[in-house]
Amino acid sequence: MSDTGFAAGVEPFADLFKLDAVGDNRFRNRYHESNLNGRGHAFGGQLLAQALVAAARTAGDRIPTAMQLLFLRGADTRRPIDFQVIPFRDGRRFANRHVQGLQGEDIVVNAHLSFQAEQTPGWTHDLPPVHAPSPDTLLSMTQLNQLHRERLAAMNYHLYERPCLELKLIDAEHHLFNRIESGRVRWWIRLKQSLPADPLMHSAAIAYLSDWWTSSTVVAPHLPIAGARDRVYLASMNHSLWLHRPAAADDWLLFVTESPHSSGGRGLSVGRIYDRNGRIIASLAQECSIGERAADKPADSPLTAAARISTPLDHSLEEKQ
């Protein structure tokens, strides 16, 4: 449609988060960013970010603190999304919002968000900082593709990162070519473009980034990630994000994730996000549906026969990588 286009043509990147008011507490997105599964669906990070911005447009000066979003169906990138915001409560300190993302009569996402009025710091504590190598010392995706081009080609695999961001894996070679029995995966990520000083834009960008690579944590204990694309699909079912303090999404952020459990065709990833100075700035949790593409279950499959579905779902592993 003429009022919605692909984010590949959006400059600057922050325009992806701009919404137009089209009714009472109703906002329409201007741009889409497609996922990588080739089925014409919007990237989950876009939906998280736009739902957050829509709710914030009705919350005054309060800052976003938490969101829980259900992915109900793939959002068609040929059609705009209307985000209908329903105020639940406006208290002295906190406000709550319900958001439905609509394409015609179809609900594509359903979200709840919380906002807080500015407060004094009060009691404060954090887990000890996570020690990780500086992103400046790690190889980029382009460098990893070049270094391991023969091994990756043999696996029909290519490391992809969206043009708007830069991701650097910690312990990259182990993550690519070995199972990670601990289930713990770490990476640095940042947006390539500078964002406006508006804190809401940075919160939206953190929501966007929180959906990139996170689901690979569910696969890591079972398969090397470089061998997973042709064998496994993942479909994001729900995503939760807690924003603890303001942070710059256009500087390096450290993601530390692990998968505490997977069974019955579902897997959970949980994680913490740190800024470059080692301060925790957000926490996340994401549940995925996981299954095998192959019609015949391989002998070493970590999945049950019941989890095998021959048709990929709306969000696949290509969407996340």
Short mmCIF file of C-alpha atoms in Angstrom, two decimals:
data_model
loop_
_atom_site.label_atom_id
_atom_site.label_comp_id
_atom_site.label_asym_id
_atom_site.label_seq_id
_atom_site.Cartn_x
_atom_site.Cartn_y
_atom_site.Cartn_z
CA MET A 1 0.00 0.00 0.00
CA SER A 2 1.14 3.51 -0.69
CA ASP A 3 1.26 4.61 2.97
CA THR A 4 3.54 1.79 4.07
CA GLY A 5 6.91 0.80 2.63
CA PHE A 6 9.91 -1.34 3.43
CA ALA A 7 12.35 -0.09 6.03
CA ALA A 8 15.21 -0.69 3.63
CA GLY A 9 14.33 2.70 2.15
CA VAL A 10 13.98 4.47 5.49
CA GLU A 11 16.58 7.06 6.44
CA PRO A 12 17.21 7.63 9.24
CA PHE A 13 16.55 4.30 10.93
CA ALA A 14 14.52 5.96 13.72
CA ASP A 15 11.78 6.60 11.13
CA LEU A 16 10.85 2.93 11.51
CA PHE A 17 9.38 3.86 14.90
CA LYS A 18 7.29 6.81 13.68
CA LEU A 19 3.52 6.31 13.84
CA ASP A 20 0.65 8.45 12.58
CA ALA A 21 -2.43 9.13 14.71
CA VAL A 22 -5.48 7.85 12.80
CA GLY A 23 -8.15 7.82 15.52
CA ASP A 24 -8.78 7.86 19.24
CA ASN A 25 -5.65 6.21 20.75
CA ARG A 26 -5.08 4.54 17.38
CA PHE A 27 -1.79 4.77 15.48
CA ARG A 28 -0.66 3.49 12.08
CA ASN A 29 2.88 2.50 11.17
CA ARG A 30 4.58 4.18 8.22
CA TYR A 31 7.15 1.51 7.41
CA HIS A 32 7.79 -2.20 7.68
CA GLU A 33 10.96 -4.23 8.01
CA SER A 34 10.59 -7.75 6.69
CA ASN A 35 11.91 -10.87 8.38
CA LEU A 36 14.15 -13.34 6.57
CA ASN A 37 11.84 -16.27 5.97
CA GLY A 38 10.75 -15.06 2.54
CA ARG A 39 7.04 -15.15 3.41
CA GLY A 40 6.48 -11.37 3.44
CA HIS A 41 6.06 -11.01 7.19
CA ALA A 42 7.28 -8.17 9.39
CA PHE A 43 10.28 -8.67 11.68
CA GLY A 44 9.27 -9.32 15.29
CA GLY A 45 11.58 -6.61 16.61
CA GLN A 46 9.69 -4.05 14.54
CA LEU A 47 6.41 -5.14 16.11
CA LEU A 48 7.84 -4.90 19.63
CA ALA A 49 9.22 -1.41 19.00
CA GLN A 50 6.13 -0.02 17.30
CA ALA A 51 3.77 -1.39 19.94
CA LEU A 52 5.93 0.26 22.62
CA VAL A 53 5.89 3.61 20.83
CA ALA A 54 2.12 3.46 20.28
CA ALA A 55 1.48 2.89 23.97
CA ALA A 56 3.98 5.60 24.96
CA ARG A 57 2.12 8.13 22.81
CA THR A 58 -0.78 7.86 25.31
CA ALA A 59 1.29 7.75 28.53
CA GLY A 60 2.43 11.38 28.80
CA ASP A 61 5.88 11.90 30.32
CA ARG A 62 6.03 8.45 31.91
CA ILE A 63 8.85 6.17 30.84
CA PRO A 64 8.34 2.59 29.59
CA THR A 65 9.38 -0.07 32.11
CA ALA A 66 7.97 -3.38 30.89
CA MET A 67 6.17 -5.06 28.02
CA GLN A 68 4.78 -8.51 27.29
CA LEU A 69 3.82 -9.23 23.69
CA LEU A 70 2.16 -12.22 22.02
CA PHE A 71 2.93 -12.90 18.35
CA LEU A 72 -0.45 -14.12 17.08
CA ARG A 73 0.15 -14.29 13.31
CA GLY A 74 2.60 -13.02 10.71
CA ALA A 75 2.14 -9.32 9.89
CA ASP A 76 1.83 -8.75 6.13
CA THR A 77 4.41 -6.18 5.00
CA ARG A 78 2.14 -5.13 2.12
CA ARG A 79 -0.41 -3.68 4.56
CA PRO A 80 -0.10 -1.11 7.36
CA ILE A 81 -0.65 -2.07 10.98
CA ASP A 82 -3.02 -0.11 13.19
CA PHE A 83 -2.05 -0.14 16.86
CA GLN A 84 -5.11 0.36 19.05
CA VAL A 85 -4.14 1.44 22.57
CA ILE A 86 -6.52 0.76 25.46
CA PRO A 87 -5.64 2.59 28.72
CA PHE A 88 -5.99 0.31 31.73
CA ARG A 89 -4.87 2.57 34.56
CA ASP A 90 -3.28 5.96 35.14
CA GLY A 91 -2.02 6.13 38.69
CA ARG A 92 0.21 8.65 40.41
CA ARG A 93 3.32 6.58 39.70
CA PHE A 94 2.37 3.91 37.19
CA ALA A 95 0.28 3.60 34.04
CA ASN A 96 -0.70 0.46 32.15
CA ARG A 97 -1.70 0.01 28.53
CA HIS A 98 -3.11 -2.78 26.35
CA VAL A 99 -2.16 -2.67 22.66
CA GLN A 100 -3.59 -4.65 19.76
CA GLY A 101 -1.83 -4.61 16.41
CA LEU A 102 -4.48 -4.94 13.69
CA GLN A 103 -4.43 -5.60 9.96
CA GLY A 104 -8.07 -5.35 8.97
CA GLU A 105 -9.92 -7.77 11.24
CA ASP A 106 -6.79 -9.79 12.01
CA ILE A 107 -4.98 -9.25 15.31
CA VAL A 108 -1.27 -9.78 14.63
CA VAL A 109 0.09 -8.87 18.08
CA ASN A 110 -1.39 -8.41 21.54
CA ALA A 111 0.67 -6.54 24.14
CA HIS A 112 0.59 -5.17 27.67
CA LEU A 113 2.93 -2.35 28.70
CA SER A 114 3.77 -0.52 31.92
CA PHE A 115 5.02 3.05 32.35
CA GLN A 116 6.36 4.89 35.38
CA ALA A 117 6.61 8.53 36.34
CA GLU A 118 10.16 9.71 36.97
CA GLN A 119 11.34 8.69 40.43
CA THR A 120 14.35 9.21 42.67
CA PRO A 121 16.73 6.19 42.51
CA GLY A 122 15.76 4.77 45.92
CA TRP A 123 17.26 1.41 46.90
CA THR A 124 19.47 0.18 44.12
CA HIS A 125 21.30 -3.09 43.49
CA ASP A 126 22.63 -5.00 40.51
CA LEU A 127 24.17 -8.39 39.91
CA PRO A 128 27.95 -8.19 39.55
CA PRO A 129 29.09 -7.06 36.08
CA VAL A 130 29.64 -9.76 33.50
CA HIS A 131 33.22 -9.94 32.29
CA ALA A 132 33.37 -10.09 28.51
CA PRO A 133 35.95 -9.19 25.88
CA SER A 134 35.60 -5.72 24.40
CA PRO A 135 33.62 -5.62 21.14
CA ASP A 136 36.60 -3.82 19.61
CA THR A 137 38.62 -7.06 19.92
CA LEU A 138 36.02 -9.33 18.27
CA LEU A 139 35.51 -10.25 14.64
CA SER A 140 32.60 -8.83 12.69
CA MET A 141 30.13 -11.01 10.81
CA THR A 142 31.84 -10.07 7.56
CA GLN A 143 35.21 -11.15 8.94
CA LEU A 144 33.75 -14.43 10.26
CA ASN A 145 32.19 -15.18 6.88
CA GLN A 146 35.57 -14.64 5.23
CA LEU A 147 37.57 -16.58 7.82
CA HIS A 148 35.26 -19.63 7.75
CA ARG A 149 33.95 -19.34 4.20
CA GLU A 150 34.72 -22.95 3.23
CA ARG A 151 33.20 -24.51 6.36
CA LEU A 152 30.15 -22.28 6.16
CA ALA A 153 29.68 -22.95 2.45
CA ALA A 154 29.77 -26.69 3.11
CA MET A 155 26.91 -26.19 5.57
CA ASN A 156 24.94 -23.95 3.19
CA TYR A 157 25.23 -21.22 5.79
CA HIS A 158 26.05 -17.54 5.73
CA LEU A 159 26.19 -15.25 8.75
CA TYR A 160 23.70 -12.46 8.21
CA GLU A 161 23.18 -9.24 10.08
CA ARG A 162 20.66 -6.55 9.27
CA PRO A 163 22.10 -3.50 7.50
CA CYS A 164 21.04 -1.28 10.42
CA LEU A 165 23.01 -3.13 13.09
CA GLU A 166 26.34 -4.72 13.93
CA LEU A 167 26.61 -7.94 15.94
CA LYS A 168 29.76 -9.57 17.32
CA LEU A 169 29.62 -13.04 18.81
CA ILE A 170 31.69 -13.92 21.86
CA ASP A 171 33.39 -17.33 21.48
CA ALA A 172 32.19 -17.15 17.88
CA GLU A 173 33.92 -20.26 16.53
CA HIS A 174 32.59 -22.43 19.36
CA HIS A 175 29.10 -21.01 18.94
CA LEU A 176 29.10 -21.60 15.20
CA PHE A 177 30.53 -25.11 15.02
CA ASN A 178 29.82 -26.77 18.40
CA ARG A 179 26.93 -27.40 20.71
CA ILE A 180 26.95 -25.14 23.77
CA GLU A 181 26.09 -27.54 26.58
CA SER A 182 25.78 -24.76 29.14
CA GLY A 183 23.09 -23.13 27.00
CA ARG A 184 24.72 -19.75 27.59
CA VAL A 185 25.28 -17.46 24.61
CA ARG A 186 26.81 -13.96 24.63
CA TRP A 187 27.08 -11.27 21.99
CA TRP A 188 27.60 -7.53 21.55
CA ILE A 189 25.20 -5.55 19.37
CA ARG A 190 24.61 -1.94 18.40
CA LEU A 191 22.80 0.15 15.81
CA LYS A 192 25.04 1.57 13.10
CA GLN A 193 23.19 4.88 12.95
CA SER A 194 23.06 7.45 15.70
CA LEU A 195 19.61 7.92 17.20
CA PRO A 196 17.97 11.19 18.27
CA ALA A 197 18.39 12.16 21.92
CA ASP A 198 14.75 11.18 22.61
CA PRO A 199 14.86 8.43 25.31
CA LEU A 200 11.73 6.81 23.83
CA MET A 201 13.57 6.16 20.56
CA HIS A 202 16.34 4.37 22.46
CA SER A 203 13.80 2.29 24.42
CA ALA A 204 12.10 1.33 21.16
CA ALA A 205 15.46 0.44 19.62
CA ILE A 206 16.34 -1.79 22.59
CA ALA A 207 13.00 -3.56 22.11
CA TYR A 208 13.88 -3.99 18.43
CA LEU A 209 17.36 -5.38 19.21
CA SER A 210 16.02 -7.72 21.90
CA ASP A 211 14.44 -9.91 19.20
CA TRP A 212 17.63 -10.38 17.17
CA TRP A 213 19.61 -13.62 17.71
CA THR A 214 17.86 -14.35 21.03
CA SER A 215 16.01 -17.41 19.77
CA SER A 216 19.27 -19.06 18.67
CA THR A 217 19.91 -19.65 22.39
CA VAL A 218 17.24 -22.38 22.34
CA VAL A 219 19.08 -24.25 19.56
CA ALA A 220 22.61 -23.87 20.96
CA PRO A 221 22.51 -26.80 23.45
CA HIS A 222 21.43 -29.19 20.68
CA LEU A 223 23.06 -28.10 17.41
CA PRO A 224 25.91 -25.91 16.18
CA ILE A 225 24.17 -22.79 14.96
CA ALA A 226 25.91 -22.99 11.57
CA GLY A 227 24.24 -26.33 10.89
CA ALA A 228 20.77 -25.46 12.13
CA ARG A 229 19.21 -23.40 9.36
CA ASP A 230 18.30 -26.25 7.00
CA ARG A 231 17.14 -28.46 9.84
CA VAL A 232 15.31 -26.32 12.39
CA TYR A 233 12.69 -23.59 12.38
CA LEU A 234 11.82 -21.36 15.31
CA ALA A 235 8.61 -19.38 15.70
CA SER A 236 8.49 -16.62 18.32
CA MET A 237 5.39 -17.12 20.46
CA ASN A 238 5.77 -14.44 23.12
CA HIS A 239 8.36 -11.92 24.21
CA SER A 240 8.83 -10.02 27.48
CA LEU A 241 11.14 -7.09 28.12
CA TRP A 242 11.87 -5.16 31.31
CA LEU A 243 13.63 -1.80 30.92
CA HIS A 244 15.57 -1.06 34.11
CA ARG A 245 17.36 2.20 33.28
CA PRO A 246 17.93 4.46 30.26
CA ALA A 247 20.62 3.35 27.83
CA ALA A 248 22.01 4.31 24.43
CA ALA A 249 20.98 1.78 21.77
CA ASP A 250 23.46 3.28 19.31
CA ASP A 251 26.38 2.21 21.53
CA TRP A 252 27.46 -1.36 22.17
CA LEU A 253 25.11 -3.47 24.31
CA LEU A 254 26.09 -6.85 25.75
CA PHE A 255 23.49 -9.65 25.64
CA VAL A 256 23.96 -12.60 28.01
CA THR A 257 21.34 -15.28 27.39
CA GLU A 258 20.65 -18.86 28.33
CA SER A 259 17.94 -21.42 27.71
CA PRO A 260 16.84 -23.01 31.01
CA HIS A 261 14.40 -25.43 29.38
CA SER A 262 13.09 -26.85 26.12
CA SER A 263 10.57 -29.67 25.65
CA GLY A 264 7.27 -30.44 23.99
CA GLY A 265 8.11 -28.32 20.96
CA ARG A 266 8.70 -25.18 23.05
CA GLY A 267 11.91 -23.53 24.20
CA LEU A 268 12.61 -20.62 26.53
CA SER A 269 15.40 -18.05 26.29
CA VAL A 270 16.08 -15.63 29.15
CA GLY A 271 18.71 -12.95 29.28
CA ARG A 272 20.14 -9.72 30.57
CA ILE A 273 21.33 -6.71 28.60
CA TYR A 274 24.29 -4.62 29.79
CA ASP A 275 25.74 -1.35 28.58
CA ARG A 276 29.40 -0.92 27.71
CA ASN A 277 30.14 0.07 31.33
CA GLY A 278 28.78 -3.21 32.71
CA ARG A 279 25.49 -1.84 34.07
CA ILE A 280 22.42 -4.01 33.55
CA ILE A 281 19.92 -1.98 31.55
CA ALA A 282 17.23 -4.54 30.66
CA SER A 283 16.09 -8.15 31.09
CA LEU A 284 14.22 -10.30 28.60
CA ALA A 285 12.44 -13.62 28.13
CA GLN A 286 11.28 -15.20 24.90
CA GLU A 287 9.37 -18.42 24.27
CA CYS A 288 9.61 -20.09 20.87
CA SER A 289 7.97 -22.97 19.11
CA ILE A 290 10.73 -25.26 17.85
CA GLY A 291 10.52 -28.02 15.27
CA GLU A 292 12.40 -29.78 12.49
CA ARG A 293 12.10 -29.09 8.81
CA ALA A 294 13.14 -32.61 7.78
CA ALA A 295 10.39 -35.14 7.12
CA ASP A 296 12.55 -37.91 8.63
CA LYS A 297 13.86 -37.30 12.12
CA PRO A 298 17.67 -37.70 12.19
CA ALA A 299 19.10 -40.23 14.62
CA ASP A 300 20.72 -37.49 16.73
CA SER A 301 17.60 -35.31 16.88
CA PRO A 302 17.06 -33.58 20.25
CA LEU A 303 13.41 -33.16 19.41
CA THR A 304 10.50 -35.51 19.92
CA ALA A 305 8.56 -36.88 16.99
CA ALA A 306 5.56 -34.84 18.12
CA ALA A 307 7.56 -31.65 17.63
CA ARG A 308 8.21 -32.34 13.95
CA ILE A 309 6.05 -30.28 11.61
CA SER A 310 6.77 -30.34 7.91
CA THR A 311 5.65 -26.77 7.18
CA PRO A 312 7.58 -23.77 8.58
CA LEU A 313 5.65 -21.36 10.76
CA ASP A 314 5.43 -17.58 10.47
CA HIS A 315 8.85 -16.85 11.99
CA SER A 316 11.80 -19.07 11.07
CA LEU A 317 15.42 -19.24 12.11
CA GLU A 318 16.29 -17.04 9.14
CA GLU A 319 14.22 -14.29 10.74
CA LYS A 320 16.54 -14.21 13.72
CA GLN A 321 19.90 -14.54 11.96
#
